mmCIF file of C-alpha atoms and ligand atoms in Angstrom:
data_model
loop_
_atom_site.group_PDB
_atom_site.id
_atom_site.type_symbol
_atom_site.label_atom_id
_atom_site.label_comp_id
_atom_site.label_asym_id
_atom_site.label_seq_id
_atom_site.Cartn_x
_atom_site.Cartn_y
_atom_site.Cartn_z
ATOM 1 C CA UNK A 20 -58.130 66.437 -101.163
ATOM 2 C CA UNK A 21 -59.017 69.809 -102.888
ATOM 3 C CA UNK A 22 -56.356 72.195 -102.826
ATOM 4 C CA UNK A 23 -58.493 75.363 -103.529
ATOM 5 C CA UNK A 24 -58.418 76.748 -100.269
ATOM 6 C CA UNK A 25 -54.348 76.763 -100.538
ATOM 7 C CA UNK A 26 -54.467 79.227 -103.369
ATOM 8 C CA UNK A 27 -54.162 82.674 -102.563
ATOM 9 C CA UNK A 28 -56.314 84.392 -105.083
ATOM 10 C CA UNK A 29 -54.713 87.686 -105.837
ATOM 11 C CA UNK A 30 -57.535 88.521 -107.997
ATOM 12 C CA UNK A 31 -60.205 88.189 -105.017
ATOM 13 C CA UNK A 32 -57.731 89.965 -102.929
ATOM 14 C CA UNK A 33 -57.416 92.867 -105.707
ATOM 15 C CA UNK A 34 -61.342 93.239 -106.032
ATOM 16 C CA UNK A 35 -61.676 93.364 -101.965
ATOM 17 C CA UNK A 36 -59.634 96.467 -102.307
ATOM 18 C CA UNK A 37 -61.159 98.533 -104.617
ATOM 19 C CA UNK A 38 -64.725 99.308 -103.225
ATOM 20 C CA UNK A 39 -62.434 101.347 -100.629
ATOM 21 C CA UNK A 40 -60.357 103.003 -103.256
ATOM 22 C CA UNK A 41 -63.008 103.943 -105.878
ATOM 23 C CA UNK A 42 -65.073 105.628 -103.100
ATOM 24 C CA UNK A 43 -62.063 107.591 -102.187
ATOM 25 C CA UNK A 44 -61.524 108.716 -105.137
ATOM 26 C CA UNK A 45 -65.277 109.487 -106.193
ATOM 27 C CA UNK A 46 -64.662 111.818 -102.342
ATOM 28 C CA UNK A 47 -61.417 113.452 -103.841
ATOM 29 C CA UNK A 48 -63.102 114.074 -107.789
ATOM 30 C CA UNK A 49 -66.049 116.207 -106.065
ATOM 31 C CA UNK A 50 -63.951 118.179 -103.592
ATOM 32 C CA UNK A 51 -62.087 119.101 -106.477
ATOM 33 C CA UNK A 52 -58.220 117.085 -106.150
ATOM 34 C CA UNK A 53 -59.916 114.302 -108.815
ATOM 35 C CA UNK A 54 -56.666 112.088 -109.144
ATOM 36 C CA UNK A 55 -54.446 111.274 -112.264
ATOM 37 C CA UNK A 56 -51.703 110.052 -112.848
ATOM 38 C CA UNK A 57 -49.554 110.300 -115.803
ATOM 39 C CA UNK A 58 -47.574 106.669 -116.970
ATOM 40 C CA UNK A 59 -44.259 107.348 -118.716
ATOM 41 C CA UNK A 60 -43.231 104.533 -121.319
ATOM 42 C CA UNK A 61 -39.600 104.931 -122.454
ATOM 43 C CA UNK A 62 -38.762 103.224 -125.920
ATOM 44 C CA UNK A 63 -41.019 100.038 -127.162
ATOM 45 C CA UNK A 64 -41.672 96.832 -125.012
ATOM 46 C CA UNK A 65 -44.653 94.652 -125.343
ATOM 47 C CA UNK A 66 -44.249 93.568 -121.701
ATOM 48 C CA UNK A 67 -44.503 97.176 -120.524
ATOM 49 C CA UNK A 68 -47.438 97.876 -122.799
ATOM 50 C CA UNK A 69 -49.561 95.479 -121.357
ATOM 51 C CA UNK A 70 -48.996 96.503 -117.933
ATOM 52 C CA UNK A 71 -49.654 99.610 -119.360
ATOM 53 C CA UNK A 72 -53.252 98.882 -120.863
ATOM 54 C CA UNK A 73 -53.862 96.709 -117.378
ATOM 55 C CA UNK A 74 -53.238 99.818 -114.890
ATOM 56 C CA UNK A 75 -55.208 102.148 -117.554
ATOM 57 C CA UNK A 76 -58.474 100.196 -117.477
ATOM 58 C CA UNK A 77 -57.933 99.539 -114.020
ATOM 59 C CA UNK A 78 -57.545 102.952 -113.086
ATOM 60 C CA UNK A 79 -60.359 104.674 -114.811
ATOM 61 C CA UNK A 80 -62.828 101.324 -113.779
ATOM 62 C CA UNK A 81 -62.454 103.307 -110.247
ATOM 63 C CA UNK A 82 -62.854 106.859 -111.202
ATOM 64 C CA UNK A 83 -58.564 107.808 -111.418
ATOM 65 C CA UNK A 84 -57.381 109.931 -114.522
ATOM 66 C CA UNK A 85 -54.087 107.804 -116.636
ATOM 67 C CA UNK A 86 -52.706 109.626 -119.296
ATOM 68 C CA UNK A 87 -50.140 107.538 -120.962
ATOM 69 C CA UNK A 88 -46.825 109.332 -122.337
ATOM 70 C CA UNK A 89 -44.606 107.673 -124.618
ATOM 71 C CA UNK A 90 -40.818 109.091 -125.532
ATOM 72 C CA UNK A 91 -38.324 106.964 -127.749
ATOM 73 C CA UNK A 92 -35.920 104.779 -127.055
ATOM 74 C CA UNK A 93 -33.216 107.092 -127.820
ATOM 75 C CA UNK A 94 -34.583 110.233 -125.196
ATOM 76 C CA UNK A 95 -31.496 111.721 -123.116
ATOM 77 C CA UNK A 96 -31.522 111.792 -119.564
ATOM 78 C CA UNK A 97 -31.675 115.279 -119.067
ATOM 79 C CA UNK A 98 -34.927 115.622 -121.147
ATOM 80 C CA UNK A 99 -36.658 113.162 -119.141
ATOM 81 C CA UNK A 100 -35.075 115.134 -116.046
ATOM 82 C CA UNK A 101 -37.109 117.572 -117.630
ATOM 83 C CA UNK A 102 -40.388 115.846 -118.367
ATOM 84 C CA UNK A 103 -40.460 114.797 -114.946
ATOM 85 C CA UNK A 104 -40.228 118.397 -113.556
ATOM 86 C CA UNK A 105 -42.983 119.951 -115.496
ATOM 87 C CA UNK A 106 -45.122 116.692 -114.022
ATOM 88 C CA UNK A 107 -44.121 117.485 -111.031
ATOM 89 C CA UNK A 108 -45.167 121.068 -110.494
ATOM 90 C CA UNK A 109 -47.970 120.132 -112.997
ATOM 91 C CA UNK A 110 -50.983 120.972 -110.117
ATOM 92 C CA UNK A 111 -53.488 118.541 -112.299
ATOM 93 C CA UNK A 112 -51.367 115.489 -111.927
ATOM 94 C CA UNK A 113 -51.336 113.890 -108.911
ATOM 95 C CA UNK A 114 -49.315 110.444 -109.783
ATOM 96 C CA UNK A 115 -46.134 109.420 -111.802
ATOM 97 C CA UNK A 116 -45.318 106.259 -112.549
ATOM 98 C CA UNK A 117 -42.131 105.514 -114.524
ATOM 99 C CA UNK A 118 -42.423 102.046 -116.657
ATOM 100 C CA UNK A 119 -39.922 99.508 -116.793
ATOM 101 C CA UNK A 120 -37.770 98.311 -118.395
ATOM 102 C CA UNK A 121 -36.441 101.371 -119.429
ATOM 103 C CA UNK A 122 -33.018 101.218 -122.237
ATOM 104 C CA UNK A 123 -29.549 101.007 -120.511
ATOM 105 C CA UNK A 124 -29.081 104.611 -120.766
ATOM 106 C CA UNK A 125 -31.325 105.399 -118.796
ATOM 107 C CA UNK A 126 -30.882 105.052 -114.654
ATOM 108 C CA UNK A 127 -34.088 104.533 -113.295
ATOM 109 C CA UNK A 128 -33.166 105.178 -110.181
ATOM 110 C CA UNK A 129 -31.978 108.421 -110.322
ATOM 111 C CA UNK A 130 -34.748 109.279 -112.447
ATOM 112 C CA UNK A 131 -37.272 107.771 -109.771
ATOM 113 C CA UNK A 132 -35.543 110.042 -107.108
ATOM 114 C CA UNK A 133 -36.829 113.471 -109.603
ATOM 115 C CA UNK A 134 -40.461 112.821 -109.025
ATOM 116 C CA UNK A 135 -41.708 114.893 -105.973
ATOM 117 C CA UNK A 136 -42.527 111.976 -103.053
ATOM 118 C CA UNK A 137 -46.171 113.180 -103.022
ATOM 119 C CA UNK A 138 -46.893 112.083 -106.251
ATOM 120 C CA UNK A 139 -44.123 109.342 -105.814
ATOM 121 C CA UNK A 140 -47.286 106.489 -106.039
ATOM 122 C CA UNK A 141 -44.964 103.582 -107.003
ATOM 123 C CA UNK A 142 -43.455 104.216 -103.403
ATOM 124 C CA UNK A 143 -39.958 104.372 -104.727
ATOM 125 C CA UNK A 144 -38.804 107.802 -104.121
ATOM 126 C CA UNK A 145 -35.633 107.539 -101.240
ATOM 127 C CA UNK A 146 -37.865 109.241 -99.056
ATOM 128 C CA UNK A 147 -40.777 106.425 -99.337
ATOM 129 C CA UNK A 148 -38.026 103.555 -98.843
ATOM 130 C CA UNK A 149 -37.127 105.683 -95.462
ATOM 131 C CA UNK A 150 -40.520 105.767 -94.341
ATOM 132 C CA UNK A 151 -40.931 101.934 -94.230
ATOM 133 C CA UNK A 152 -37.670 101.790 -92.481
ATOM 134 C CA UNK A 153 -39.124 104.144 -89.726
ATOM 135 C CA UNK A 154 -41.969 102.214 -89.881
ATOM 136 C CA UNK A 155 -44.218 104.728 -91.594
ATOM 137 C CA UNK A 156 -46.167 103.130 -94.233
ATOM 138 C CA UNK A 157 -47.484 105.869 -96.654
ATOM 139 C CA UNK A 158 -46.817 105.082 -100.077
ATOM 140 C CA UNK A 159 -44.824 101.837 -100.045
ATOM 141 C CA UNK A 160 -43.378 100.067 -103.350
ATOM 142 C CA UNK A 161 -46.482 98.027 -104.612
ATOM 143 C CA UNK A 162 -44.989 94.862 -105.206
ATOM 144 C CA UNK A 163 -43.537 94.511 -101.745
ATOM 145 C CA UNK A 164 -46.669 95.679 -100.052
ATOM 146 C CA UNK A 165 -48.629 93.295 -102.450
ATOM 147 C CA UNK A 166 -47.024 90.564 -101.090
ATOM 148 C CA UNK A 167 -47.143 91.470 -97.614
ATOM 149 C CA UNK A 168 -51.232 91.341 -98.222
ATOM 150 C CA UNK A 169 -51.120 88.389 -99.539
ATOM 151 C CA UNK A 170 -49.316 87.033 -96.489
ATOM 152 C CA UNK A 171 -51.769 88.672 -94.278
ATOM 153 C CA UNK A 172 -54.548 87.002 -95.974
ATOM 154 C CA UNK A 173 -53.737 83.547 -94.546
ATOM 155 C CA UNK A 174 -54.459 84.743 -90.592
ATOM 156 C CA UNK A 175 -50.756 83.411 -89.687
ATOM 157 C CA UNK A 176 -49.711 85.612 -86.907
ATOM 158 C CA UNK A 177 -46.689 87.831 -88.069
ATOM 159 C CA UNK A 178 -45.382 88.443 -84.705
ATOM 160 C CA UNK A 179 -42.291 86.207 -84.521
ATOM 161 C CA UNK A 180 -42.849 84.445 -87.769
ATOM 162 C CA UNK A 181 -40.385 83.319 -89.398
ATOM 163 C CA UNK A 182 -39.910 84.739 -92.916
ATOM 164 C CA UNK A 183 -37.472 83.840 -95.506
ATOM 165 C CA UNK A 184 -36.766 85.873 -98.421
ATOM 166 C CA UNK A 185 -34.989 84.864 -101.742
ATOM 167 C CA UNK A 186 -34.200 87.839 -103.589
ATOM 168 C CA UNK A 187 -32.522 91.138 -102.000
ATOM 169 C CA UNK A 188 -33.307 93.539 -104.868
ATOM 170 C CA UNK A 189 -34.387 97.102 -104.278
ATOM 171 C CA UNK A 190 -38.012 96.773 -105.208
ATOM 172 C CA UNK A 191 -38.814 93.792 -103.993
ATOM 173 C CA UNK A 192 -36.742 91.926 -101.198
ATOM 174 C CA UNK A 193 -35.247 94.387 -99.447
ATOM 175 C CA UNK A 194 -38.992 96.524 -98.703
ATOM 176 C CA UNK A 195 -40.437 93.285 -98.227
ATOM 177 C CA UNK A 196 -37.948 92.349 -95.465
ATOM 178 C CA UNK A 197 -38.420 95.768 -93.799
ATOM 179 C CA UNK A 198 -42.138 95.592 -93.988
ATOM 180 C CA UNK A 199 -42.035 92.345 -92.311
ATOM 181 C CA UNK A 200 -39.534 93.508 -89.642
ATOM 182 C CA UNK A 201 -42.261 96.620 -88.913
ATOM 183 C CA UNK A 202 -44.768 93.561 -88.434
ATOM 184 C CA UNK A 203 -42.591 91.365 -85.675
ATOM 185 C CA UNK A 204 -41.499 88.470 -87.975
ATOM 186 C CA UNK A 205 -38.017 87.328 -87.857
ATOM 187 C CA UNK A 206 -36.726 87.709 -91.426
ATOM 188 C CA UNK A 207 -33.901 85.965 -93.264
ATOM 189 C CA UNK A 208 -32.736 87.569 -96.734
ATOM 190 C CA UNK A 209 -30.963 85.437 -99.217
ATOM 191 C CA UNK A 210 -29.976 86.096 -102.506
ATOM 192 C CA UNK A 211 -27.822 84.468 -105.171
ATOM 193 C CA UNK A 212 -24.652 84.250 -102.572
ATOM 194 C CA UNK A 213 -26.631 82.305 -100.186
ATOM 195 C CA UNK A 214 -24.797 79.261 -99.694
ATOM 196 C CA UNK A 215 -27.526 76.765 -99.231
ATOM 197 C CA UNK A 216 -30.865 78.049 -100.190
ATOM 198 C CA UNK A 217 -32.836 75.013 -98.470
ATOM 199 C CA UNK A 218 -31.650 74.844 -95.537
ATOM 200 C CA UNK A 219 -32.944 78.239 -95.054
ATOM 201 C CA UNK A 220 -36.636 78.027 -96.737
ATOM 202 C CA UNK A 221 -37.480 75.176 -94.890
ATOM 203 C CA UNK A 222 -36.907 76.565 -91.934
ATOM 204 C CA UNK A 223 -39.662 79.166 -92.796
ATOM 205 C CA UNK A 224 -43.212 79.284 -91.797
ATOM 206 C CA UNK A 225 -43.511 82.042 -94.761
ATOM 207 C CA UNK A 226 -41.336 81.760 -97.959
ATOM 208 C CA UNK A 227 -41.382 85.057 -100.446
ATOM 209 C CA UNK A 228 -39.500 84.749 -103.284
ATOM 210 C CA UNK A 229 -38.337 87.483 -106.259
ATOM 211 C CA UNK A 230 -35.584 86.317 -108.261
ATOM 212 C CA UNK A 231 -36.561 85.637 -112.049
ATOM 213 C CA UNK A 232 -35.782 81.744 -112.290
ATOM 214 C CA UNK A 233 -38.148 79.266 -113.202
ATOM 215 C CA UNK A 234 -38.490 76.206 -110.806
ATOM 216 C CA UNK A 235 -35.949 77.669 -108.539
ATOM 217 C CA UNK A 236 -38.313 76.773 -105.612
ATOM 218 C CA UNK A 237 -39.409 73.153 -105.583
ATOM 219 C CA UNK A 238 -41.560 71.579 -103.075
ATOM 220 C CA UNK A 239 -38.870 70.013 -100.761
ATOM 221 C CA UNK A 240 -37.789 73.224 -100.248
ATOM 222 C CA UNK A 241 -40.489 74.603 -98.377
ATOM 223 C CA UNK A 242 -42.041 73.587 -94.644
ATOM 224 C CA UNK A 243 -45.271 71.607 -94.427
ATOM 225 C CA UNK A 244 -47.764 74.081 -94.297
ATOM 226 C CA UNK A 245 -45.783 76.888 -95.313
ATOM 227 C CA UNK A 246 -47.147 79.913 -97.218
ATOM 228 C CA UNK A 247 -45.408 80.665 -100.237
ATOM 229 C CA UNK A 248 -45.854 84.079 -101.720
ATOM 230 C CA UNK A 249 -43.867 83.943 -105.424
ATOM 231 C CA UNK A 250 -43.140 87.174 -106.907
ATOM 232 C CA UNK A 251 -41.462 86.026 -109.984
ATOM 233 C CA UNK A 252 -42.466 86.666 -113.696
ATOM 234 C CA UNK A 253 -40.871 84.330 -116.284
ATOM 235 C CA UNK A 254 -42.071 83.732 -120.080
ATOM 236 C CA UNK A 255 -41.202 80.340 -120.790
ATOM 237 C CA UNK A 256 -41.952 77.673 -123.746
ATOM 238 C CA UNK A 257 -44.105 74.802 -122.986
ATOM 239 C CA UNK A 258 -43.018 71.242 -124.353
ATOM 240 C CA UNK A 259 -45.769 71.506 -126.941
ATOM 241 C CA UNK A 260 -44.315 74.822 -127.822
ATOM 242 C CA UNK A 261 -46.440 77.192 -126.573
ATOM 243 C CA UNK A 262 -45.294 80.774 -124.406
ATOM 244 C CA UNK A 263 -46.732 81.238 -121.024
ATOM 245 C CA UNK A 264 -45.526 82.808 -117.936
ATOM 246 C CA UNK A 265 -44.904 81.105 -114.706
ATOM 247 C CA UNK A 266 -43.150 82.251 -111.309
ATOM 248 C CA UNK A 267 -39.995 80.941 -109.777
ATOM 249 C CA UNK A 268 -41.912 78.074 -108.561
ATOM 250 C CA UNK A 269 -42.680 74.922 -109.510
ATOM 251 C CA UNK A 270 -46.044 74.911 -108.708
ATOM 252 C CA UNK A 271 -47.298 71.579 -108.777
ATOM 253 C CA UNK A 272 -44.629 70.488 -106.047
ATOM 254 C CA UNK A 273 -45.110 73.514 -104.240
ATOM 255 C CA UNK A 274 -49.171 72.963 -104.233
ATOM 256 C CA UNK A 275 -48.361 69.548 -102.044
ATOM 257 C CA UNK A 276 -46.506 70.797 -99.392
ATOM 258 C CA UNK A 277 -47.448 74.486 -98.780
ATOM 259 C CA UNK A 278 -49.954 75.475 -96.901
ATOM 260 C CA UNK A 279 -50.904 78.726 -99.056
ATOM 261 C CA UNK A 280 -49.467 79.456 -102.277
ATOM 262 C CA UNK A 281 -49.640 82.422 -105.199
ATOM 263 C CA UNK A 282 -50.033 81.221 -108.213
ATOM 264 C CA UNK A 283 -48.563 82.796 -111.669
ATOM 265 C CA UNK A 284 -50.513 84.519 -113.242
ATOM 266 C CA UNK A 285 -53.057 85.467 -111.094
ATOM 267 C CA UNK A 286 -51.332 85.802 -107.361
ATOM 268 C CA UNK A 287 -48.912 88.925 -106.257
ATOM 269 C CA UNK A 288 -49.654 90.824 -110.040
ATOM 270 C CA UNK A 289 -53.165 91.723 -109.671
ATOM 271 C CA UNK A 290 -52.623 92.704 -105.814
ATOM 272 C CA UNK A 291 -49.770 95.051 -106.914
ATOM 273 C CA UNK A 292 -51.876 97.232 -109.630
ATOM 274 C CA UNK A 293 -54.444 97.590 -106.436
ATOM 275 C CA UNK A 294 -51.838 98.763 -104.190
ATOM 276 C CA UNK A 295 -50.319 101.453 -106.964
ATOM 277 C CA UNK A 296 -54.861 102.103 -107.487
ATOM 278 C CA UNK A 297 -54.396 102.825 -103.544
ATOM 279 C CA UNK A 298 -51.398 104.689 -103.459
ATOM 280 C CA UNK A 299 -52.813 106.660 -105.899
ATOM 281 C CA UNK A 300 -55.776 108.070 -103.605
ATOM 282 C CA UNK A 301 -53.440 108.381 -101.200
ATOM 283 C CA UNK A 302 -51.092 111.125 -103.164
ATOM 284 C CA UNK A 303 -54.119 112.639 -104.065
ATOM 285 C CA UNK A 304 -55.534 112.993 -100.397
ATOM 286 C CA UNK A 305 -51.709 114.332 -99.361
ATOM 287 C CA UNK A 306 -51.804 116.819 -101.894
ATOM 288 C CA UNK A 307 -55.316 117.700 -101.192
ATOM 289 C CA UNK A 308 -54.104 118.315 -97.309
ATOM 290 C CA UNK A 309 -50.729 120.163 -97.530
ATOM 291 C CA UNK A 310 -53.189 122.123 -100.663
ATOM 292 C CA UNK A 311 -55.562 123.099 -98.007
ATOM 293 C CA UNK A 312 -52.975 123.551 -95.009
ATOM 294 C CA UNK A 313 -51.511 126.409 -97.362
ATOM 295 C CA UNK A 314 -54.318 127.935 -98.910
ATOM 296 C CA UNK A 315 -57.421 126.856 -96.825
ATOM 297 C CA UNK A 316 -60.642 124.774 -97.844
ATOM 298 C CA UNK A 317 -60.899 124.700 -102.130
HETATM 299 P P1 NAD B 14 -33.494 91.498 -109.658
HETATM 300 O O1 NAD B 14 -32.850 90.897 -110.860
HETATM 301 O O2 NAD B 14 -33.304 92.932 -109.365
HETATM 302 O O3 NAD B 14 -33.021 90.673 -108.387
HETATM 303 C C1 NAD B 14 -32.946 89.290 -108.406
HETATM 304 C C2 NAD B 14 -32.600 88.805 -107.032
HETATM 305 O O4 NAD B 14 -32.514 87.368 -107.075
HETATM 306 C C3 NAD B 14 -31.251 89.293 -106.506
HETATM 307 O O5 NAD B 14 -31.398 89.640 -105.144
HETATM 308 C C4 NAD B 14 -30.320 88.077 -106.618
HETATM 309 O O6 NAD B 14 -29.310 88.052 -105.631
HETATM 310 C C5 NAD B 14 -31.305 86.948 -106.413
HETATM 311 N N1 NAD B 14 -30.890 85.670 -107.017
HETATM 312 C C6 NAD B 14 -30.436 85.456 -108.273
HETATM 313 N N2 NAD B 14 -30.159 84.135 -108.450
HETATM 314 C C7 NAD B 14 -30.458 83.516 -107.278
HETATM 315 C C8 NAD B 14 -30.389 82.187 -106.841
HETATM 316 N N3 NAD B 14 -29.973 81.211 -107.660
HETATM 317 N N4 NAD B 14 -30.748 81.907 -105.571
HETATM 318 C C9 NAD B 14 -31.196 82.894 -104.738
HETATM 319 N N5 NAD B 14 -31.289 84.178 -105.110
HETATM 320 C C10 NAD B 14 -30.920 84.490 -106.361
HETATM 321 O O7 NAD B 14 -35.036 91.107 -109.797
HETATM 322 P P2 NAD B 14 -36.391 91.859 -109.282
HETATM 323 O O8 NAD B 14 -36.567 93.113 -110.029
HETATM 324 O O9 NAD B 14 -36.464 91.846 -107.798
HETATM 325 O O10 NAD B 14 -37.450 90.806 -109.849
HETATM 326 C C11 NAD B 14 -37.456 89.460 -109.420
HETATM 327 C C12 NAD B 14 -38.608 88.749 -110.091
HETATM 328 O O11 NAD B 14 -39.827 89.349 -109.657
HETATM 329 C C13 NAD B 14 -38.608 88.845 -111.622
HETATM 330 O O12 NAD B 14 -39.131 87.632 -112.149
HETATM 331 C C14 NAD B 14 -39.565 89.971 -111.902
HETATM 332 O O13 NAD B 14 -40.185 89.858 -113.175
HETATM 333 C C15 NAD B 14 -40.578 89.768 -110.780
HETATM 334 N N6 NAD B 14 -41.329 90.981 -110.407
HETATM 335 C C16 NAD B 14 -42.662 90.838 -110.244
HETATM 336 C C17 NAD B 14 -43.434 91.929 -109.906
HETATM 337 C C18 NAD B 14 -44.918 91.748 -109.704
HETATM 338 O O14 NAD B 14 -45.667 92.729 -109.632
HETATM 339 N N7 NAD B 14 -45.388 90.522 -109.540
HETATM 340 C C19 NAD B 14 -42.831 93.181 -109.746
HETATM 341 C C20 NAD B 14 -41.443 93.290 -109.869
HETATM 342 C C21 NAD B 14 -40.700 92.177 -110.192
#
């Protein structure tokens, strides 16, 4: 039997998205609010670069500005307090995305909290977390809303599904879970003090899962049928010796028993750099509003 139609595609998901969001931005650039954002790179890290080069290309394929900062390794906190600020009251820059990983000394976090939640486009700020807990999608965090896409692109009925998630970390689990809540599915979390992982995935009609381990989800874990959304990014060496990335599961087991599955490369990444594309017309739009509820039509 083919399997095809149990892949979800992230690509073809991405692509469906960005007629929408390079017309919106094409409406924003002529009424004068054009949007850019501004990427800020902390120290060196090949796996940040090539995100890096990804969302650039990306963004100006659909009309958005990405200037792309770079500080060293060895910046102090308070000066990228600083560089922050002057982005933030910056009136040309509409975006600000912060780049991980960032060194130890640096807390993202608090860092993440500085940017002003209108230009907050990686939906990170405290104030976009609150909004999904109030059920107020605006600006979510991409990843989580990526997923929650890809879900929707099967046609299962959310109301009353039952979702388990494995991984509870700020970014990804825990929005996911409250995104899902706002939807009607019953949601487990787990994490790594779950007791016994299985006996909660397959349970699940949809399995998400973010935790960073190769193989952790094989395919007697998961329903018959299932959809399995996998989040996770791992480098890891072939037995001929060759690098390539994979997700947390193992795919080929997964493939049999799932009904839908994400695969790695290819699944939840490209869906996330066209949800931060979307979020970034959106902090444009904002701005352009609260610009014009101050000061009238530009
Ligand atoms: P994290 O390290 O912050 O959190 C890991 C989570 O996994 C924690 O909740 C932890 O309790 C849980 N965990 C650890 N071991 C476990 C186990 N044995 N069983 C069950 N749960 C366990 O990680 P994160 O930042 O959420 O990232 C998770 C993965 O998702 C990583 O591979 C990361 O690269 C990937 N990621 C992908 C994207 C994307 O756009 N596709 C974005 C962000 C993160």
């Amino acid at each position: 039997m083919s399997t095809d139609h149990k892949i979800l595609d992230g690509r073809t998901v991405a692509a469906g998205m960005y007629d929408d969001i390079s017309h919106r931005a094409a409406e924003l650039a002529a009424s004068g609010f054009a949007p850019n954002l501004v990427s800020v790179s902390v120290g060196e890290s090949d796996a940040s670069r090539l995100y890096v080069r990804n969302q650039k290309r990306t963004a100006e394929k659909l009309g958005i500005g990405f200037d792309e900062r770079e500080y060293p390794a060895d910046i102090s906190v308070d000066e990228l307090t600083g560089v922050i600020g002057g982005l933030n009251t910056d009136p040309r820059v509409t975006g600000i995305i912060i780049q991980r990983p960032v060194p130890d000394h640096v807390p993202v976090r608090t860092l993440q909290a500085k940017i002003h939640p209108l230009k907050d486009v990686e939906g990170m700020h405290p104030s976009s977390i609150g909004n999904i807990v109030y059920n107020e999608l605006v600006m979510g965090p991409c990843t989580a809303v990526a997923s929650v896409e890809l879900l929707k692109k099967t046609g299962l009925e959310l109301k009353g599904l039952e979702v388990v998630i494995i991984g509870h970390s700020e970014i990804v689990g825990k929005p996911i879970a409250f995104l899902l809540m706002s939807e009607g599915a019953t949601v487990t979390v787990c994490h790594h003090m779950t007791r016994n992982l299985r006996v909660h995935s397959r349970q699940a009609d949809a399995v998400f899962v973010a935790v960073g381990k190769p193989g952790l989800v094989t395919g007697d874990m998961i329903k018959p049928g299932a959809a399995l959304i996998d989040i996770g990014i791992n480098q890891i060496t072939d037995t001929d010796g060759n690098s390539k990335v994979v997700g947390d599961a193992d795919f080929d087991s997964c493939l049999e028993t799932a009904g839908w599955i994400t695969p790695v490369p290819g699944g939840v990444g490209p869906v996330t750099v066209a949800v931060l594309m979307r979020n970034s017309v959106t902090a444009a739009e904002l701005i352009k509003t609260r610009y014009e509820g101050q000061f009238g039509q530009a």
